[in-house]
Coordinates of C-alpha atoms in Angstrom, one line a residue:
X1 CA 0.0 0.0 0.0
X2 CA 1.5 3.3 -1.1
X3 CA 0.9 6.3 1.8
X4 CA -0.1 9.4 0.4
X5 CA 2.5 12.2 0.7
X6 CA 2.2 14.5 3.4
X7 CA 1.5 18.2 2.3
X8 CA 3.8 20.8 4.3
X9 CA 2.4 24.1 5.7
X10 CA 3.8 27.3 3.5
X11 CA 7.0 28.6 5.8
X12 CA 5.0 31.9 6.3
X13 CA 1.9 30.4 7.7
X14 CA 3.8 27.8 10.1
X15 CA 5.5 30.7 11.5
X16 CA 2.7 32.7 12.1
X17 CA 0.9 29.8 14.0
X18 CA 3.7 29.7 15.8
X19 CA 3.7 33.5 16.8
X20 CA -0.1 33.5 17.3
X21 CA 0.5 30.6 19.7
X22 CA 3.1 31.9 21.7
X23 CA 1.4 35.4 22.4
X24 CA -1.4 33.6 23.4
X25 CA 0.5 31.4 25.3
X26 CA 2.3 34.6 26.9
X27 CA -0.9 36.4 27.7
X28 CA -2.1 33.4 29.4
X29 CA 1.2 33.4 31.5
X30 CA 0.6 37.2 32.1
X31 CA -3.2 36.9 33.6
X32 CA -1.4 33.7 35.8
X33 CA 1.0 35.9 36.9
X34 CA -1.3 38.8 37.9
X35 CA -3.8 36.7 39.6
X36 CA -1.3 35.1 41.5
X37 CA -0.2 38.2 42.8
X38 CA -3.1 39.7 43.2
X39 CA -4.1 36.6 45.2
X40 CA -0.5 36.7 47.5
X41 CA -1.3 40.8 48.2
X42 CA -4.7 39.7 49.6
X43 CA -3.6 37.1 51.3
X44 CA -0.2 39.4 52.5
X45 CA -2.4 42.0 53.6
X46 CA -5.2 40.2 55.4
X47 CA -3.0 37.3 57.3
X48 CA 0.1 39.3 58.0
X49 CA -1.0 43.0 58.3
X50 CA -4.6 42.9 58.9
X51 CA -7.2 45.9 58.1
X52 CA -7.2 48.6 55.1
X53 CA -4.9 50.7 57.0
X54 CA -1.8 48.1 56.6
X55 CA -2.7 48.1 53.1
X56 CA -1.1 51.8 52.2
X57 CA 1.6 51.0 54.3
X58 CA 2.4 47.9 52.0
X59 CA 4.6 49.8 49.5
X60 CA 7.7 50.0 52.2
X61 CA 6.9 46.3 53.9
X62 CA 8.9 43.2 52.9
X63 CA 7.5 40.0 52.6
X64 CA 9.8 36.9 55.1
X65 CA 12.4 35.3 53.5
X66 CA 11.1 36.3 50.4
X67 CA 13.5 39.0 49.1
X68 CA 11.0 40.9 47.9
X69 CA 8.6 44.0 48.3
X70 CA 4.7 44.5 48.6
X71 CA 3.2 47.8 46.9
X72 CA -0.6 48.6 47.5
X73 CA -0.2 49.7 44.2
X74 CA 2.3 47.7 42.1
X75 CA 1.7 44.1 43.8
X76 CA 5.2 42.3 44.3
X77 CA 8.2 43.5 43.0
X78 CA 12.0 42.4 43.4
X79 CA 13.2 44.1 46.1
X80 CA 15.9 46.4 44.3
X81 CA 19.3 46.6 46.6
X82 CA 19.6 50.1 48.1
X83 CA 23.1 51.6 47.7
X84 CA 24.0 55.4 48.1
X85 CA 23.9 56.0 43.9
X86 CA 20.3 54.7 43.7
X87 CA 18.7 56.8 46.5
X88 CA 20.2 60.1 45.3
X89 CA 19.0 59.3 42.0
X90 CA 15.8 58.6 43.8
X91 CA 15.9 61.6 45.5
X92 CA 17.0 63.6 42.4
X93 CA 13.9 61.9 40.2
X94 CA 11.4 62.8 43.1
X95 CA 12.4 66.6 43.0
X96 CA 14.7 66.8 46.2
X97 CA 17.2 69.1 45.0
X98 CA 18.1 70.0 48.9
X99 CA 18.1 66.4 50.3
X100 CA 20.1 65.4 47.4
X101 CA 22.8 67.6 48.0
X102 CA 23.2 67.0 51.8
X103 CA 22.7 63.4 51.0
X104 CA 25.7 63.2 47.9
X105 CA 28.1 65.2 50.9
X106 CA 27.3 62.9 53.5
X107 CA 27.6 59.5 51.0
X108 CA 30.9 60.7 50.0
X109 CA 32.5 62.6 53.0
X110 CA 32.8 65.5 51.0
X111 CA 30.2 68.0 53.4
X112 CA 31.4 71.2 53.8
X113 CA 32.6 71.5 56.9
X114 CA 31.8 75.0 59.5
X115 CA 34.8 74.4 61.9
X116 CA 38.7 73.7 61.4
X117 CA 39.8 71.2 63.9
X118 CA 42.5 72.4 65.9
X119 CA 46.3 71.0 65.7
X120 CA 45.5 69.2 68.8
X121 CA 42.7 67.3 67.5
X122 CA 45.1 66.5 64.6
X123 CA 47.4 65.0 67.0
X124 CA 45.0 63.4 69.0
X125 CA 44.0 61.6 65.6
X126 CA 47.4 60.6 65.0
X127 CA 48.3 58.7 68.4
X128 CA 45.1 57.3 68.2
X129 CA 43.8 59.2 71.3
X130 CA 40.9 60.4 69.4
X131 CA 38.9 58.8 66.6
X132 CA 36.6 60.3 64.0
X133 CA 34.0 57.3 62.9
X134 CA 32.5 57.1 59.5
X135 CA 28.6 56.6 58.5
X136 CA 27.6 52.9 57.9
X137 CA 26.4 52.9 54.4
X138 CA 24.1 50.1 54.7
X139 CA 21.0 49.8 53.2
X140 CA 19.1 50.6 56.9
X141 CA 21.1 53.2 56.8
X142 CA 20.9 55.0 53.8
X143 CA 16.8 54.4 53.6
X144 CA 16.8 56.2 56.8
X145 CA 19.1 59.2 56.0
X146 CA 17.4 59.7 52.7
X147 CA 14.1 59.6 54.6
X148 CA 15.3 62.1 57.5
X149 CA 16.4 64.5 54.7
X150 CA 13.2 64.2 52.7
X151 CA 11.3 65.0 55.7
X152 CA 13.3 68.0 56.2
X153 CA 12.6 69.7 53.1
X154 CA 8.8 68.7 53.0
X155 CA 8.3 70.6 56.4
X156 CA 10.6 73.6 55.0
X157 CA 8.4 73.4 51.8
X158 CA 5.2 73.7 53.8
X159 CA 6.4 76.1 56.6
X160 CA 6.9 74.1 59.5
X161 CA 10.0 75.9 60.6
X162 CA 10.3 74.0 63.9
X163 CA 10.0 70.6 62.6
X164 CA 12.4 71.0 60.0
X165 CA 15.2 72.3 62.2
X166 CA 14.5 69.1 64.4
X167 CA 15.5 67.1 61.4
X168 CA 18.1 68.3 61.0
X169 CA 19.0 68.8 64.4
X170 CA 18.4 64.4 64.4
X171 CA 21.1 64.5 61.9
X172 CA 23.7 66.5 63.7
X173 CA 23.4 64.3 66.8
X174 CA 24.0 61.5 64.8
X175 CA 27.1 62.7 63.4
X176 CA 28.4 64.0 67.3
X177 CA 28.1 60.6 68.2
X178 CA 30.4 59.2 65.5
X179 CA 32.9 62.4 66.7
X180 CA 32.3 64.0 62.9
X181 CA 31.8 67.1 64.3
X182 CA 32.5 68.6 60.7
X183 CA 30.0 67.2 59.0
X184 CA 27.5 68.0 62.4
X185 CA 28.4 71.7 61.8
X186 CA 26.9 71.7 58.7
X187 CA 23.6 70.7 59.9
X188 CA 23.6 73.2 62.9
X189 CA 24.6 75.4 59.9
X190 CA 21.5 74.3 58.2
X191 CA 19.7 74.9 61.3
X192 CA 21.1 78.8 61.2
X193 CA 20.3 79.3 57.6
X194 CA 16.5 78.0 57.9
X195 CA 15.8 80.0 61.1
X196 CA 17.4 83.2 59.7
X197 CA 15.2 83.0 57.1
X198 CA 12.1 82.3 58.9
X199 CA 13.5 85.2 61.6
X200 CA 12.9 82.3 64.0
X201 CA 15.4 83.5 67.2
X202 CA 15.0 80.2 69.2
X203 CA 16.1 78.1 66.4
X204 CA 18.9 80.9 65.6
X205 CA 20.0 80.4 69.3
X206 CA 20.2 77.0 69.2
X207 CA 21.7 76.8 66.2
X208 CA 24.9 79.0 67.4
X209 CA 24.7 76.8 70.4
X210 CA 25.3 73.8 68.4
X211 CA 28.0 75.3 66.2
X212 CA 29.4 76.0 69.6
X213 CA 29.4 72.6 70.8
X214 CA 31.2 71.6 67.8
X215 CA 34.1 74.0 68.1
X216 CA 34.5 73.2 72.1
X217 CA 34.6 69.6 71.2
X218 CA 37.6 69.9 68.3
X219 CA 39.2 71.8 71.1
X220 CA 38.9 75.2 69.4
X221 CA 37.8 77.2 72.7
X222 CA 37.7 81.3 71.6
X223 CA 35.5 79.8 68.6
X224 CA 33.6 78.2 70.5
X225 CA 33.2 81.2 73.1
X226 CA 32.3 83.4 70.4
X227 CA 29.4 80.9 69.1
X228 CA 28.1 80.3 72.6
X229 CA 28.3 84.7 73.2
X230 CA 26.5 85.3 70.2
X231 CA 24.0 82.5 71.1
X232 CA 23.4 83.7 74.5
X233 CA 23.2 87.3 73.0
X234 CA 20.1 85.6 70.8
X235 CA 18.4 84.2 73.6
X236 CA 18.9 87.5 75.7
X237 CA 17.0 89.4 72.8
X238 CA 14.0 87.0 72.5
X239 CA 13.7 86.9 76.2
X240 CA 14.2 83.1 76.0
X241 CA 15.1 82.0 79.7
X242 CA 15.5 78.2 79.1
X243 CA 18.2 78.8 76.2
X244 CA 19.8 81.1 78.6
X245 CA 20.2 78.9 81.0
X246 CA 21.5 76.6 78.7
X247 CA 23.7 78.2 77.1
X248 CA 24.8 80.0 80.4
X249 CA 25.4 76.3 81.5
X250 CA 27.8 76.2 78.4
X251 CA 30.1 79.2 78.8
X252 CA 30.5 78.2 82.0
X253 CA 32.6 75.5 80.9
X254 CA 34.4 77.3 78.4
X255 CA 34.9 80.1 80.3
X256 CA 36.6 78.3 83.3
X257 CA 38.6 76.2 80.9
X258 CA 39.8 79.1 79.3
X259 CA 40.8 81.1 83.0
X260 CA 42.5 77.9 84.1
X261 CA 44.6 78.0 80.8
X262 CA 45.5 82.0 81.6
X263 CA 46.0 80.8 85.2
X264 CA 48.3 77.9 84.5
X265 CA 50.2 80.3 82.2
X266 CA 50.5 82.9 85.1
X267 CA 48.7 84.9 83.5
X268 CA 46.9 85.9 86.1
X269 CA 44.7 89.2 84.6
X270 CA 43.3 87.4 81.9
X271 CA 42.9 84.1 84.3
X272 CA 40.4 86.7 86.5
X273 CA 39.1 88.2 83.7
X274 CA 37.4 84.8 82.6
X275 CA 36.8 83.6 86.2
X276 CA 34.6 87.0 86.1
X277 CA 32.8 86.0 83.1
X278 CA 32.2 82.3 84.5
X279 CA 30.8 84.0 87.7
X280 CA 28.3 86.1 85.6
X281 CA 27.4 83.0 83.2
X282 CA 26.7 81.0 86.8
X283 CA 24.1 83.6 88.2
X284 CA 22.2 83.2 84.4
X285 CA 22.3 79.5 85.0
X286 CA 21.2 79.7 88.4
X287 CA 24.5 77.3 89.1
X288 CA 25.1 78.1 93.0
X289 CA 27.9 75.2 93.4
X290 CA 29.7 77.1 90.2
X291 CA 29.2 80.1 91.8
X292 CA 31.1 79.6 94.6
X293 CA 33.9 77.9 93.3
X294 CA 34.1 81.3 91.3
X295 CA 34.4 83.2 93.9
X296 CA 36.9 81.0 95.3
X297 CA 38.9 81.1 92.6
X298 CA 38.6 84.8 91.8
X299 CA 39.9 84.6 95.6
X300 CA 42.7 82.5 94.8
X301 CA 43.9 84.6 91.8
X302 CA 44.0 87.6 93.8
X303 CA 46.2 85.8 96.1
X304 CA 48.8 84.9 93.3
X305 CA 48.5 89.0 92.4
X306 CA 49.2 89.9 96.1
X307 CA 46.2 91.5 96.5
X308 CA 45.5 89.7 100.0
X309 CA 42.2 91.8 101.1
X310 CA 40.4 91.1 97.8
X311 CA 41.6 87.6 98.4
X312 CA 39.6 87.5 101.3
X313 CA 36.8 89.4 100.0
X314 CA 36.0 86.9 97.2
X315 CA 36.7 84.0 99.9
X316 CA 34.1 85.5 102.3
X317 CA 31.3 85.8 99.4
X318 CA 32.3 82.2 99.0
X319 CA 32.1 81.2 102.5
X320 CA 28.7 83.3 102.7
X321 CA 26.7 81.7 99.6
X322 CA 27.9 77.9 101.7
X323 CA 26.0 79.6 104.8
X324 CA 23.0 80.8 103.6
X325 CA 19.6 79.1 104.8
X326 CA 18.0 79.2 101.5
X327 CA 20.8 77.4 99.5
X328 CA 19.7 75.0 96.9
X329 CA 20.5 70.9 97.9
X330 CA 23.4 70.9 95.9
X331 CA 24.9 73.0 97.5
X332 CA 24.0 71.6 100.7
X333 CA 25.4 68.2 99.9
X334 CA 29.1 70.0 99.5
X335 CA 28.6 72.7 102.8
X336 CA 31.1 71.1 105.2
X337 CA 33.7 70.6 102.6
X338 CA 33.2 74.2 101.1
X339 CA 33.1 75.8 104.3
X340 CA 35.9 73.8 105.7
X341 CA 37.8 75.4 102.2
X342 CA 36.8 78.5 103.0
X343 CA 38.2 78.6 106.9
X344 CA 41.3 77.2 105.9
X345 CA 42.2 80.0 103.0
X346 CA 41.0 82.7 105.0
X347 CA 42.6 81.4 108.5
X348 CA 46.2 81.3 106.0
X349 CA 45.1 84.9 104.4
X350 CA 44.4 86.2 107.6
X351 CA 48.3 85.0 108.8
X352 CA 50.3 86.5 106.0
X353 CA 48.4 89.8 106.8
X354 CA 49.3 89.4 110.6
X355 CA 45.9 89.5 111.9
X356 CA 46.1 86.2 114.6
X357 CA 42.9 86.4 116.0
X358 CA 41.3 86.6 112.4
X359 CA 43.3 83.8 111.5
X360 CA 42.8 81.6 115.2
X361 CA 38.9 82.2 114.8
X362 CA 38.6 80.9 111.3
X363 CA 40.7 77.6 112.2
X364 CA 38.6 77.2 115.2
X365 CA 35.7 77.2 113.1
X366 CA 37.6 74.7 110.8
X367 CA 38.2 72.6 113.8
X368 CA 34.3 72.7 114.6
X369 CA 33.1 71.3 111.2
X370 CA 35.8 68.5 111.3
X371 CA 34.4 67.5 114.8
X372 CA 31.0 67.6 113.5
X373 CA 31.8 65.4 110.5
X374 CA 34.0 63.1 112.5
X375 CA 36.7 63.8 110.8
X376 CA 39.9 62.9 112.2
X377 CA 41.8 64.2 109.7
X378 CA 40.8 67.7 109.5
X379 CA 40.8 67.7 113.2
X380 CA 44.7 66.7 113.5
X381 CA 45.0 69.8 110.6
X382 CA 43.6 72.4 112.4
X383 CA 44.7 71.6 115.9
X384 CA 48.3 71.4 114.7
X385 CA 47.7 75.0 112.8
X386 CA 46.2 76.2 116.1
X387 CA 49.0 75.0 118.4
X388 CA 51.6 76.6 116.4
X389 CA 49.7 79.9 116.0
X390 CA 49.5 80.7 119.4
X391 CA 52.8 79.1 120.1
X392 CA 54.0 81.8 117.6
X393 CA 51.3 84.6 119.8
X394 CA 53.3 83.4 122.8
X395 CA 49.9 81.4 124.3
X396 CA 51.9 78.7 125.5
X397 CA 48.8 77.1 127.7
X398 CA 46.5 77.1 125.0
X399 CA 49.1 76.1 122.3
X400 CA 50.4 73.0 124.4
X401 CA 46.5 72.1 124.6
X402 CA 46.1 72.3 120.8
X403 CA 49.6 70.2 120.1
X404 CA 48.6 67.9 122.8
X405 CA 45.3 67.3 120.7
X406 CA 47.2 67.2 117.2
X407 CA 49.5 64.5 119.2
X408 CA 46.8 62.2 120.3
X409 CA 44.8 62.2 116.4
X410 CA 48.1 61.8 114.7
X411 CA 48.7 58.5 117.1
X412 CA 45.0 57.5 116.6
X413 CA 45.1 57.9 112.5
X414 CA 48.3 55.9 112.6
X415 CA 46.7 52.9 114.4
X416 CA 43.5 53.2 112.4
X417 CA 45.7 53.3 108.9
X418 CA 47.4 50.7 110.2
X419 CA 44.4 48.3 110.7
X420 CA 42.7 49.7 107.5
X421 CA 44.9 50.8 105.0
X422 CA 45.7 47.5 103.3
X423 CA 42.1 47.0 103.1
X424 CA 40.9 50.2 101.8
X425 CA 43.5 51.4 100.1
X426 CA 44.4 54.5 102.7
X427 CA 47.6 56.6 102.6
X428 CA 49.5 55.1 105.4
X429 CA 51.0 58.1 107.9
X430 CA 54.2 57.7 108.4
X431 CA 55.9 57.1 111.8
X432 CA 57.8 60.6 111.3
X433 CA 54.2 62.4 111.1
X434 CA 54.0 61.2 115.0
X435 CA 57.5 62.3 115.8
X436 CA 56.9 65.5 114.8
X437 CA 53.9 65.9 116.7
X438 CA 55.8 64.7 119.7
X439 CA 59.0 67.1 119.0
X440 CA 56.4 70.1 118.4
X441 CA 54.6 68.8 121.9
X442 CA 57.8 68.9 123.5
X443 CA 59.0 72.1 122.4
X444 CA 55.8 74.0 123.4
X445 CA 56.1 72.4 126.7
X446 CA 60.2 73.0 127.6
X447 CA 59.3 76.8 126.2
X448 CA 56.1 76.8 129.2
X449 CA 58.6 75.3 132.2
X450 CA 61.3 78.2 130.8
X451 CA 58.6 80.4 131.4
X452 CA 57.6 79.8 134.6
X453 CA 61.9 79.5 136.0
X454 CA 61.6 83.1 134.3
X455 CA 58.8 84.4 135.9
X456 CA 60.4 83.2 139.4
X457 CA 63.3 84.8 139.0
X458 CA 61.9 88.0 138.2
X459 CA 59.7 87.8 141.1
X460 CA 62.8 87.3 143.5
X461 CA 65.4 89.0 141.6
X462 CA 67.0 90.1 144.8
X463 CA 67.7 86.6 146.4
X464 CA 69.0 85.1 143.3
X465 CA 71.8 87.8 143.1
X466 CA 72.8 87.1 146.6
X467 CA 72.9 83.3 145.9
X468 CA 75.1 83.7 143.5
X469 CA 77.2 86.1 145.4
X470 CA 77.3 84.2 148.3
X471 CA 75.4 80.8 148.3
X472 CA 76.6 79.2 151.9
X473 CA 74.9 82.1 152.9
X474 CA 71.7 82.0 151.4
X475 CA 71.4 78.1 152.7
X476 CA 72.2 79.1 156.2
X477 CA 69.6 81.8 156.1
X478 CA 67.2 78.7 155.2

């Protein structure tokens, strides 16, 4: 049997069954797909999220373990992997000009910075004392950065001054804690610019405050000064009594750092010219402990400049703001120790200008607070002080009472630091600390006998010249 032959499609037609097929095929695939999706986001948002709420939220959720992302609006896409050039293009395509700019400095450390760190940051940096760290460019990170800076410039778009500068004032913080204060001056910078041009004086304020903060911390101090003045000047205007106080808080700091610099350098004008200024700044922050180490200080420096009555003027206003009955509890917590200060310099100021009883009163008062507190210590210091003040006033009877005092605690601490010092870590005294105390004892004591043989002889002056011209005498008269 002979098969008929088989007739062959033309070329043409075979291959457009073929394309006809496959689109149809493919449009199949493509309604698959969708419904599947559209099935999963239903599912997604019902089992996982719950509510129609969830649902707008969708487009920034990712689906477990998937590797994906859900969009209310899209269905699933492949989650595209977030690096620093596809977010600013993101932010470029989206029409934030602003954000893209801050976000391109901070990608590529290139932000302009406000402050020059000084050369002893630089030095820190190089023996490792100090360490600038960078931003972690990880996809968290850079979502959130880009999203921080968006917000930003949507609440400078619509007018909502304040919440803009807290943005930025977010960013700034984060950038302190990494020690970039660069990069953080740029967004107190920021901060400045936006509230100048909203004539908003508590964000101006602030904003110098930061800028501030930044210079004090890169160990530029007169920079810093000047931001924190100017700051402070801002506050003063808009009759803004919490930024005073904060800022006041500030230039305390910097202003005692920068007197203690003067001071160290003998400098002793300029020391008390800044010790002034930290007295002023403390009565603004309504700091009372500052405020009387100022005033001890400002004490001390006169003492360096000779000028021994404004030494004890400025200790006396010291001693004074420890004594007063409406001092804050701070203050109270530290009395004892400050007053204790205070009646120690002035009992030694007192001395040099010759005034003993000044002087014997105030370490009597010392002696007081150290019997109050039980402490042993300060006790041993003032009685020895005292014995030898009125040994040098000639008060033998009362000085032999203080040394005899000073003997007995000096004995006592040496037992005690014997017992306790291995255990607690206490300066031993030394043996020789007790000798002293003995010599000094035994001195004041010789000197009282010498005075009374003197005082004898003086009353019988008469029978100790005939003694000695004739003693046989004298006996045979007695």
């Amino acid at each position: 049997m002979k098969l008929a032959p088989i007739k062959l499609k033309n070329q043409a037609v075979v291959k457009a069954d073929y394309e006809s097929t496959a689109l149809k095929n493919a449009r199949i695939r493509k309604l698959n797909i969708l419904k599947t999706k559209q099935e999963a986001i239903e599912k997604f948002s019902n089992n996982k999220i719950g509510g129609k709420a969830a649902k707008k939220k969708m487009g920034a959720t990712s689906a477990s373990n998937t590797g994906m992302k859900v969009n209310s609006g899209k269905g699933f896409q492949l989650g595209e992997k977030i690096t620093k050039e596809s977010q600013g293009i993101k932010l470029l395509q989206e029409g934030y000009l602003q954000s893209f700019i801050d976000f391109f400095y901070l990608t590529t450390e290139t932000t302009p910075s406000m402050i020059v760190p000084s050369q002893k940051l630089l030095e820190e940096y190089k023996m490792n004392k100090s360490e600038k760290n960078h931003f972690e460019m990880s996809e968290e990170s850079l979502e959130q950065l880009s999203e921080d800076l968006v917000q930003a410039e949507n609440y400078l778009r619509d007018g909502h001054t304040i919440e803009c500068l807290q943005q930025y004032d977010k960013v700034a913080g984060a950038y302190k804690k990494l020690h970039d204060y660069e990069t953080a001056s740029y967004f107190y910078n920021r901060c400045l610019e936006v509230s100048k041009e909203a004539k908003y004086i508590d964000g101006e304020a602030e904003a110098y405050m930061g800028l501030g903060s930044c210079e004090e911390e890169v160990f530029n101090i007169f920079e810093s000064m000047k931001y924190h003045e100017i700051a402070l000047e801002k506050a003063i205007d808009g009759n803004l009594r919490k930024i005073i106080n904060t800022i006041s808080k500030e230039l305390i700091k910097v202003y005692n750092n920068i007197a203690k610099n003067y001071e160290q350098k003998e400098d002793f004008d300029k020391s008390l010219e800044y010790f002034e200024k930290c007295l002023d700044a403390c009565k603004k922050a309504n700091d009372p402990v500052m405020e009387a180490e100022c005033y001890f200080k400002i004490g001390t420096i006169y003492e360096k400049m000779e000028d021994l009555s404004k030494a004890i003027e400025f200790v006396e206003k010291f001693l004074d703001l420890c004594k007063s009955d409406d001092k804050p509890p701070e203050l109270k917590a530290k009395e004892n120790k400050f007053k204790s200060n205070a009646y120690k310099r002035l009992a030694e100021l007192h001395s040099k200008l010759g005034n003993s009883t000044a002087a014997i009163s105030n370490l009597e008062a010392l002696l007081g607070i150290g019997i109050e507190d039980q402490n042993k210590q300060g006790q041993a210091e003032a009685t020895l002080k005292l014995g030898l003040l009125n040994y040098e006033e000639g008060i033998l009877p009362i000085s032999i009472r203080f040394l005899g005092k000073h003997f007995d605690l000096t004995r006592t601490l040496k037992d005690q630091n014997l017992k306790e010092g291995a255990s607690k870590g206490a300066p031993l005294i030394d043996g020789s600390v007790v000798d002293i105390s003995r010599v000094n004892l035994g001195i004041a004591q010789a000197n009282q006998q010498i005075d009374k043989y003197f005082k004898l002889i003086m009353t019988d002056v008469h029978s100790v010249i005939n003694y000695l011209d004739d003693p046989k005498a004298e006996n045979d008269k007695k």
